[in-house]
Short mmCIF file of C-alpha atoms and ligand atoms in Angstrom, two decimals:
data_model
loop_
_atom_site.label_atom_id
_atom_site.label_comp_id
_atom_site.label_asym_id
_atom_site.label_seq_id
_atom_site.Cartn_x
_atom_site.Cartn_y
_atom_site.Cartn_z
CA UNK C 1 90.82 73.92 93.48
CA UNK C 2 92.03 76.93 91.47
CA UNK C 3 95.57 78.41 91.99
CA UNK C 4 95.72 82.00 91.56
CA UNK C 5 98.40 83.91 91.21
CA UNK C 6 97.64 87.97 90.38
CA UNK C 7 95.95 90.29 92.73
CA UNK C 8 93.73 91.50 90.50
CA UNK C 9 92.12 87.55 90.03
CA UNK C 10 91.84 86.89 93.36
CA UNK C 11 89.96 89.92 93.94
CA UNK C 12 87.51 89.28 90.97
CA UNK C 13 87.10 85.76 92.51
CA UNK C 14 86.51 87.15 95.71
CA UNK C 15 84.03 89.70 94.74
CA UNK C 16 82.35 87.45 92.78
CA UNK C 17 81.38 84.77 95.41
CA UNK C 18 80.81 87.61 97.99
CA UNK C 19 78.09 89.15 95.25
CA UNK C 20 76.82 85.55 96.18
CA UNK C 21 76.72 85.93 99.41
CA UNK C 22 79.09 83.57 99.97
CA UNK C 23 80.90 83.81 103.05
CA UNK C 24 85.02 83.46 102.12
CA UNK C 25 87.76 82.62 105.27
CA UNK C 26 91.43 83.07 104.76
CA UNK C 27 94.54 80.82 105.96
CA UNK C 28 97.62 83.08 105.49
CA UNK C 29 100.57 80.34 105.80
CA UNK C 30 104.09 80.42 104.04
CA UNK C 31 103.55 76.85 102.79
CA UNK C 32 105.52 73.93 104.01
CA UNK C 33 102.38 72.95 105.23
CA UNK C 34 102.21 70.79 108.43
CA UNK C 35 99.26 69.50 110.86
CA UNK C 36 99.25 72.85 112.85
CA UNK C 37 98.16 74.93 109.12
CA UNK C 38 95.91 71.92 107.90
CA UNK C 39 93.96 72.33 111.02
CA UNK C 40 93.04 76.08 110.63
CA UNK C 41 92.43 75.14 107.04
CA UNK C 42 90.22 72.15 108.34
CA UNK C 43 88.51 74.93 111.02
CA UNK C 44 87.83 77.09 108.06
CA UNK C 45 86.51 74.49 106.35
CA UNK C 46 83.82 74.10 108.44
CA UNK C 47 82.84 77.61 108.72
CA UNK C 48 83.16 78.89 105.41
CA UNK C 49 81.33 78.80 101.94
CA UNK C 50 84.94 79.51 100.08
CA UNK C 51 88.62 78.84 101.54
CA UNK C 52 91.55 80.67 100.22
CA UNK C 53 94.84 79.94 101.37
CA UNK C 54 97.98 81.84 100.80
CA UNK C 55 101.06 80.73 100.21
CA UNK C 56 104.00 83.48 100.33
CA UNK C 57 107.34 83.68 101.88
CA UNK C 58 106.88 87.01 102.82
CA UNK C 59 110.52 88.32 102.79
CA UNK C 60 109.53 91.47 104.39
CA UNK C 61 109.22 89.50 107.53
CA UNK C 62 112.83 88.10 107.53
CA UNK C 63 115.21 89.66 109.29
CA UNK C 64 117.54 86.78 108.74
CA UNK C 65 118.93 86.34 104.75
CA UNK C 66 119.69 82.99 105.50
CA UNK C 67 116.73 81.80 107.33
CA UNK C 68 114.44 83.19 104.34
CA UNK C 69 117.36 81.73 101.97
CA UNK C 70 116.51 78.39 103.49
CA UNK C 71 112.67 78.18 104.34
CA UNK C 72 111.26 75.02 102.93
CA UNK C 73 109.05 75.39 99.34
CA UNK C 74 107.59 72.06 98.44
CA UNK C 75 105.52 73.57 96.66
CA UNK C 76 103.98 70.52 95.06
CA UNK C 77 103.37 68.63 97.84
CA UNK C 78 101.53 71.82 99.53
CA UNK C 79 98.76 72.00 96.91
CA UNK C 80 98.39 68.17 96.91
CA UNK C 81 97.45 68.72 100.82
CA UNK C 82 95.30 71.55 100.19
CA UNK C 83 93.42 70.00 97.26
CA UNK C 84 92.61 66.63 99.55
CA UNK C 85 91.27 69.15 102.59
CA UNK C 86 88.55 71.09 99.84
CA UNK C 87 90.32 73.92 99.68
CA UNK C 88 88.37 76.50 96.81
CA UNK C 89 91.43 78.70 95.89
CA UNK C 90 95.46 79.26 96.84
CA UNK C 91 96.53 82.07 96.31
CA UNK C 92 99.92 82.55 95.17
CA UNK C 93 101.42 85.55 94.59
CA UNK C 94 105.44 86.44 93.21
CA UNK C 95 107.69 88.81 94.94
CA UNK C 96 106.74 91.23 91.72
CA UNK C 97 102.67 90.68 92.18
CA UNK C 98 102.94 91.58 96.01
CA UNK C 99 105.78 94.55 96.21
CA UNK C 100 105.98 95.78 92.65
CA UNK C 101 108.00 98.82 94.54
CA UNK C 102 109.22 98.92 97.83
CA UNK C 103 106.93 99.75 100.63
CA UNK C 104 107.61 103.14 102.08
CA UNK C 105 104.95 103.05 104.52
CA UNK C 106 105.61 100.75 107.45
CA UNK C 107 102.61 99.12 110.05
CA UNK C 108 103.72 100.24 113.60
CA UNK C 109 102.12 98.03 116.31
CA UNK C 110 103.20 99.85 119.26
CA UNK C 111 104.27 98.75 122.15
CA UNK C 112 102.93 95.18 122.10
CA UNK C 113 105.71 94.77 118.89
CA UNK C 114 108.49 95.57 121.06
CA UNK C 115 108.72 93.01 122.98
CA UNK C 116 109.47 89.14 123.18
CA UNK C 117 109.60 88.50 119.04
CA UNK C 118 109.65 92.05 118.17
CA UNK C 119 113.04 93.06 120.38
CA UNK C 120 115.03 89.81 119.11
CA UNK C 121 113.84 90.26 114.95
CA UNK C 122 113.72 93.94 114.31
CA UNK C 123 111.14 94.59 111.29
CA UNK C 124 109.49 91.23 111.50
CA UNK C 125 106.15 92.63 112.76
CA UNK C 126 106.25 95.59 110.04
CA UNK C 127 106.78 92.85 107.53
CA UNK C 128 103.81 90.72 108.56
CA UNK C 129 101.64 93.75 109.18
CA UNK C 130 102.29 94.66 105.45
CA UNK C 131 101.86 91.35 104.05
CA UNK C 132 98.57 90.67 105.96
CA UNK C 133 97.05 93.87 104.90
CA UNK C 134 97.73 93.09 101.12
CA UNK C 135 96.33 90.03 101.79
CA UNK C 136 92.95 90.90 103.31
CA UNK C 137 92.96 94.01 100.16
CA UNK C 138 93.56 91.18 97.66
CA UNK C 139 91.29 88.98 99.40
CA UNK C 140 88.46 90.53 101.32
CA UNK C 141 87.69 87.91 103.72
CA UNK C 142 85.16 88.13 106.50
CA UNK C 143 87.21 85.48 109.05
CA UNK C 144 90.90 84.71 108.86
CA UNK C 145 92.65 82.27 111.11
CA UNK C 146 95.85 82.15 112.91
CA UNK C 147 97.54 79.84 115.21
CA UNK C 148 98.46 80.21 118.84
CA UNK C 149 101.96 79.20 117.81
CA UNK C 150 102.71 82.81 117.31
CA UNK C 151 100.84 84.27 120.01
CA UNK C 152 102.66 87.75 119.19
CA UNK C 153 101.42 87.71 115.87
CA UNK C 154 98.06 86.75 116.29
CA UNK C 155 97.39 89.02 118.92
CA UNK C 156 98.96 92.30 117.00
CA UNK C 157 96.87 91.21 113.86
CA UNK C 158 93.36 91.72 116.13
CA UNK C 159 94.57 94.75 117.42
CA UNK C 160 95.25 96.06 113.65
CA UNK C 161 91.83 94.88 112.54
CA UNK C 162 90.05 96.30 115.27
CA UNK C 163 92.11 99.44 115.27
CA UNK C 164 92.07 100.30 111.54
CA UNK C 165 88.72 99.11 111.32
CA UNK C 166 89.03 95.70 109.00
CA UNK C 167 85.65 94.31 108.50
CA UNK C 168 87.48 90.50 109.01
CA UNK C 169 87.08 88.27 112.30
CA UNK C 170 90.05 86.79 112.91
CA UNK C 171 90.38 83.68 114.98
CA UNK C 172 93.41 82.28 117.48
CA UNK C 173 93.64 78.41 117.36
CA UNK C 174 95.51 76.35 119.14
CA UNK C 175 98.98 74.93 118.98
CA UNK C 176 99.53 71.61 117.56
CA UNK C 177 102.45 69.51 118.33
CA UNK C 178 104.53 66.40 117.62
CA UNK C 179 103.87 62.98 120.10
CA UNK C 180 107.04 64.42 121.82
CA UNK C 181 105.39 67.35 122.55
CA UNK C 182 107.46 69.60 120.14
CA UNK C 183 105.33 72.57 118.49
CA UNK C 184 104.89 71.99 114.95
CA UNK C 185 107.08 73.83 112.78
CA UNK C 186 108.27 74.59 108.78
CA UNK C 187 111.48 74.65 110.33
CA UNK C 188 111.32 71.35 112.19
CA UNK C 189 112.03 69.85 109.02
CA UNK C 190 115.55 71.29 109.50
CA UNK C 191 116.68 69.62 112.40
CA UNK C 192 118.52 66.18 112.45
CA UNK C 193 117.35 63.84 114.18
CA UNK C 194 119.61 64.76 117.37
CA UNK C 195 118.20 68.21 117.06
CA UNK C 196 114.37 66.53 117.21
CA UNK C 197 114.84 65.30 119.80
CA UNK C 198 116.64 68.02 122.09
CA UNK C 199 113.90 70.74 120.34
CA UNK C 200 111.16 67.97 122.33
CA UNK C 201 112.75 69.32 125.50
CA UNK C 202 111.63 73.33 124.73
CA UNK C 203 107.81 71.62 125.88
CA UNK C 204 109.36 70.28 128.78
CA UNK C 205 110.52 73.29 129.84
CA UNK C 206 107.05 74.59 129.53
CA UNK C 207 105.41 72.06 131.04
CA UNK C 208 107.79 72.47 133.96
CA UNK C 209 106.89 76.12 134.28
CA UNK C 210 103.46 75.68 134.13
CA UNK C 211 103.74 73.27 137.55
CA UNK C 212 105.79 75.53 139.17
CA UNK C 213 103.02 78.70 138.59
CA UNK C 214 100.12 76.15 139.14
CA UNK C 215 101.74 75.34 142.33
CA UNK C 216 102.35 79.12 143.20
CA UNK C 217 105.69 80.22 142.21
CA UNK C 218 106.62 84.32 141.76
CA UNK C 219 106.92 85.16 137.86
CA UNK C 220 110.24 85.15 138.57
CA UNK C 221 110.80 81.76 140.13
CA UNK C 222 108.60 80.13 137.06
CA UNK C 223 110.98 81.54 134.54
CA UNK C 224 114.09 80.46 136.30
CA UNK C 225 112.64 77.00 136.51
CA UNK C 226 112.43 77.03 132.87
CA UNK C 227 115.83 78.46 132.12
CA UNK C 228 117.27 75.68 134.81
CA UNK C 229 115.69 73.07 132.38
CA UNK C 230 117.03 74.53 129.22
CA UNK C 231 120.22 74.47 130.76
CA UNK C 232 120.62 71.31 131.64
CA UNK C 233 120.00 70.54 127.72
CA UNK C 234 123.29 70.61 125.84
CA UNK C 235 122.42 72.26 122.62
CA UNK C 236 119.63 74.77 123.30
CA UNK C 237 120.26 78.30 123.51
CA UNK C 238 117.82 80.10 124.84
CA UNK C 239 116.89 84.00 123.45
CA UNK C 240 114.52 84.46 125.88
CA UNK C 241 111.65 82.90 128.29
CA UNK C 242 108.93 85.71 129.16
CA UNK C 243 105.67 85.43 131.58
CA UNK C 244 103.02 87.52 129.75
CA UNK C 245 99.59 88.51 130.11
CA UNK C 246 98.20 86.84 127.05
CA UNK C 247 96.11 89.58 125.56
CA UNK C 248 98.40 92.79 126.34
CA UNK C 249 101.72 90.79 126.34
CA UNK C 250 102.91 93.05 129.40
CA UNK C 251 105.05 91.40 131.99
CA UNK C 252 103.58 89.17 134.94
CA UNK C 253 104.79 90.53 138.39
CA UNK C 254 102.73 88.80 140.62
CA UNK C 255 101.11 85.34 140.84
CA UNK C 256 97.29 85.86 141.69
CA UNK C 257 96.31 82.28 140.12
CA UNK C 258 95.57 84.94 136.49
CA UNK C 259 95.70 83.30 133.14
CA UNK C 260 99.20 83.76 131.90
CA UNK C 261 101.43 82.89 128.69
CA UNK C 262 104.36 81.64 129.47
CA UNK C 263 106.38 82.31 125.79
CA UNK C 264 109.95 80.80 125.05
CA UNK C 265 112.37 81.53 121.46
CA UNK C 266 115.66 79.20 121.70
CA UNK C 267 117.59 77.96 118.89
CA UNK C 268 118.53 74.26 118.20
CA UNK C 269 120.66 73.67 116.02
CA UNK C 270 121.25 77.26 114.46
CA UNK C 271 117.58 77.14 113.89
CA UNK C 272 115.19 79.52 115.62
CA UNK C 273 112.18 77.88 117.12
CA UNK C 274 109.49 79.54 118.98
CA UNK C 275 106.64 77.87 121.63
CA UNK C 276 104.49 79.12 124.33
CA UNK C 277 101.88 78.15 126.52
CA UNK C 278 98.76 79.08 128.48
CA UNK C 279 99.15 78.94 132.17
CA UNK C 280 96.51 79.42 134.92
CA UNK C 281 95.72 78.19 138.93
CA UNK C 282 91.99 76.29 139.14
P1 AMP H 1 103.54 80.11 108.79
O1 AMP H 1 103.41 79.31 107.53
O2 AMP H 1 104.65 79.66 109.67
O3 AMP H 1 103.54 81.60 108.53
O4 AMP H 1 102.23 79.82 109.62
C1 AMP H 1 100.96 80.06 109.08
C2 AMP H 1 99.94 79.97 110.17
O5 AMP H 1 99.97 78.67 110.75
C3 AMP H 1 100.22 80.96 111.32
O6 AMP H 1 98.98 81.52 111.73
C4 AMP H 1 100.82 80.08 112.38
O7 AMP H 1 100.61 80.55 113.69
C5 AMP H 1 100.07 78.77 112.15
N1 AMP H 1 100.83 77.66 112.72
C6 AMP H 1 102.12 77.35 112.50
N2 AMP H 1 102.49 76.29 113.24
C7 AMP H 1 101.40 75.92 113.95
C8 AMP H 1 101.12 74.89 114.91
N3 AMP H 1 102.05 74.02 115.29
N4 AMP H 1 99.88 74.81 115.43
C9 AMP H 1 98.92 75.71 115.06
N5 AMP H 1 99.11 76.69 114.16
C10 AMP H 1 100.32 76.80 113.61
#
């Protein structure tokens, strides 16, 4: 496994396996790698001649000093898991290599960035949008997968690709979790115990949601079901808890039995955490 660490390697090793034909996918991730990254690296695996994955705590995504202050690094313990899965390159770029100025042009998503993730952390989507599109310019994939986890994200990276024309498939895949249900998460690792366990109950709160639409509940009566959970839970503060369509993120007004996303962002702990989950009638 080679770790690279300059733009201008990655692209010569890029370009020089695609001269090969060789058919390159791309796991963006900001390291403090868990289950939920090792199995879109493991999916890539599978369907790639050459896996890159990124490691970079984008700070142009942070809205929050000290949540980027704090994100977990361990560093050496993330290329120990990459190495075992046959991963071909990471790619690991400094602050310097990936904004040697300041960007002064920003990535507008539109209206899909204003809502749910996009109201609560102004500039977070800009930042990502940036970030990603270095990365595919560095690294001129042809797939690059994403998890469900952050549906928002996901879903505004396909509509960049296909709108601005990126020659890159890019794949959703789906949410892993804990045994108690709790979405894996870099910044699981900075709950106590305590906080674990009351983060378990943000699934629950899903899960309840999903029974009341499944059973035929208004939007609105599946979101208050949700919030009634969470507020039984001492400890969780809920941001919000949206019912989405889950490819144009608009707001659910009516229950017709539709595939729906039913998204939540509370904090536990002082620590932001993030789920969602795909709701439909049979
Ligand atoms: P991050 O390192 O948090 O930027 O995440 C890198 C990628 O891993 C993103 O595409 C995330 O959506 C994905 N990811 C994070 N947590 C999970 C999870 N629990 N299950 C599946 N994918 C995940």
């Amino acid at each position: 496994m080679q770790v690279i660490e300059r733009p201008s390697a990655i692209l010569e090793y890029s370009l020089e396996h695609r001269k090969n034909s060789k058919k390159i996918g791309l796991v963006p991730t900001m390291g403090a790698l868990h289950e939920g990254h090792q199995s879109l690296v493991k999916t890539a695996r599978a369907a790639n001649d050459i896996v890159v994955v990124s490691i970079f705590v984008n700070p142009l995504q942070f809205n929050n000093k000290n949540d980027l202050e704090k994100y977990p690094r361990p560093l050496d313990h993330d290329l120990e898991v990459l190495e075992s899965l046959g991963v071909n390159a990471v790619y690991l770029p400094g602050e310097k290599d990936m904004y040697p100025e300041e960007p002064q042009v920003t990535v507008n998503f539109g209206y899909m960035a204003e809502v749910m993730e996009g109201k609560f952390r102004p500039g977070h989507f800009n930042g990502v949008g940036v970030v990603v599109t270095k990365l595919f310019h560095h690294i001129c994939p042809h797939s690059t997968y994403f998890g469900l986890k952050d549906l928002q994200q996901y879903l505004l990276i396909k509509r960049m690709v296909m709108d601005l024309s990126f020659p890159i498939e890019v794949l959703g895949l789906p949410i892993i979790r804990e045994t108690s249900g709790l979405a894996m998460s870099s910044r699981n690792g900075r709950l106590s115990e305590s906080g674990l366990k009351v983060a378990s109950n943000i699934y629950q709160g899903l899960q309840k949601g999903k029974v009341k639409w499944e059973t035929g509940a208004t939007p609105k009566e599946t979101i208050q079901a949700v919030l009634d959970l969470y507020k039984e839970i001492e400890h969780i503060n809920v941001e919000y808890v949206e019912l989405v369509d889950p490819d144009t993120l608009k707001n659910i007004t009516v229950n017709n039995g539709q595939a729906v996303a039913l998204c939540v962002a509370v904090f536990v702990e002082g620590i932001r955490l993030i789920d969602n989950l795909y709701l439909w009638q049979d």
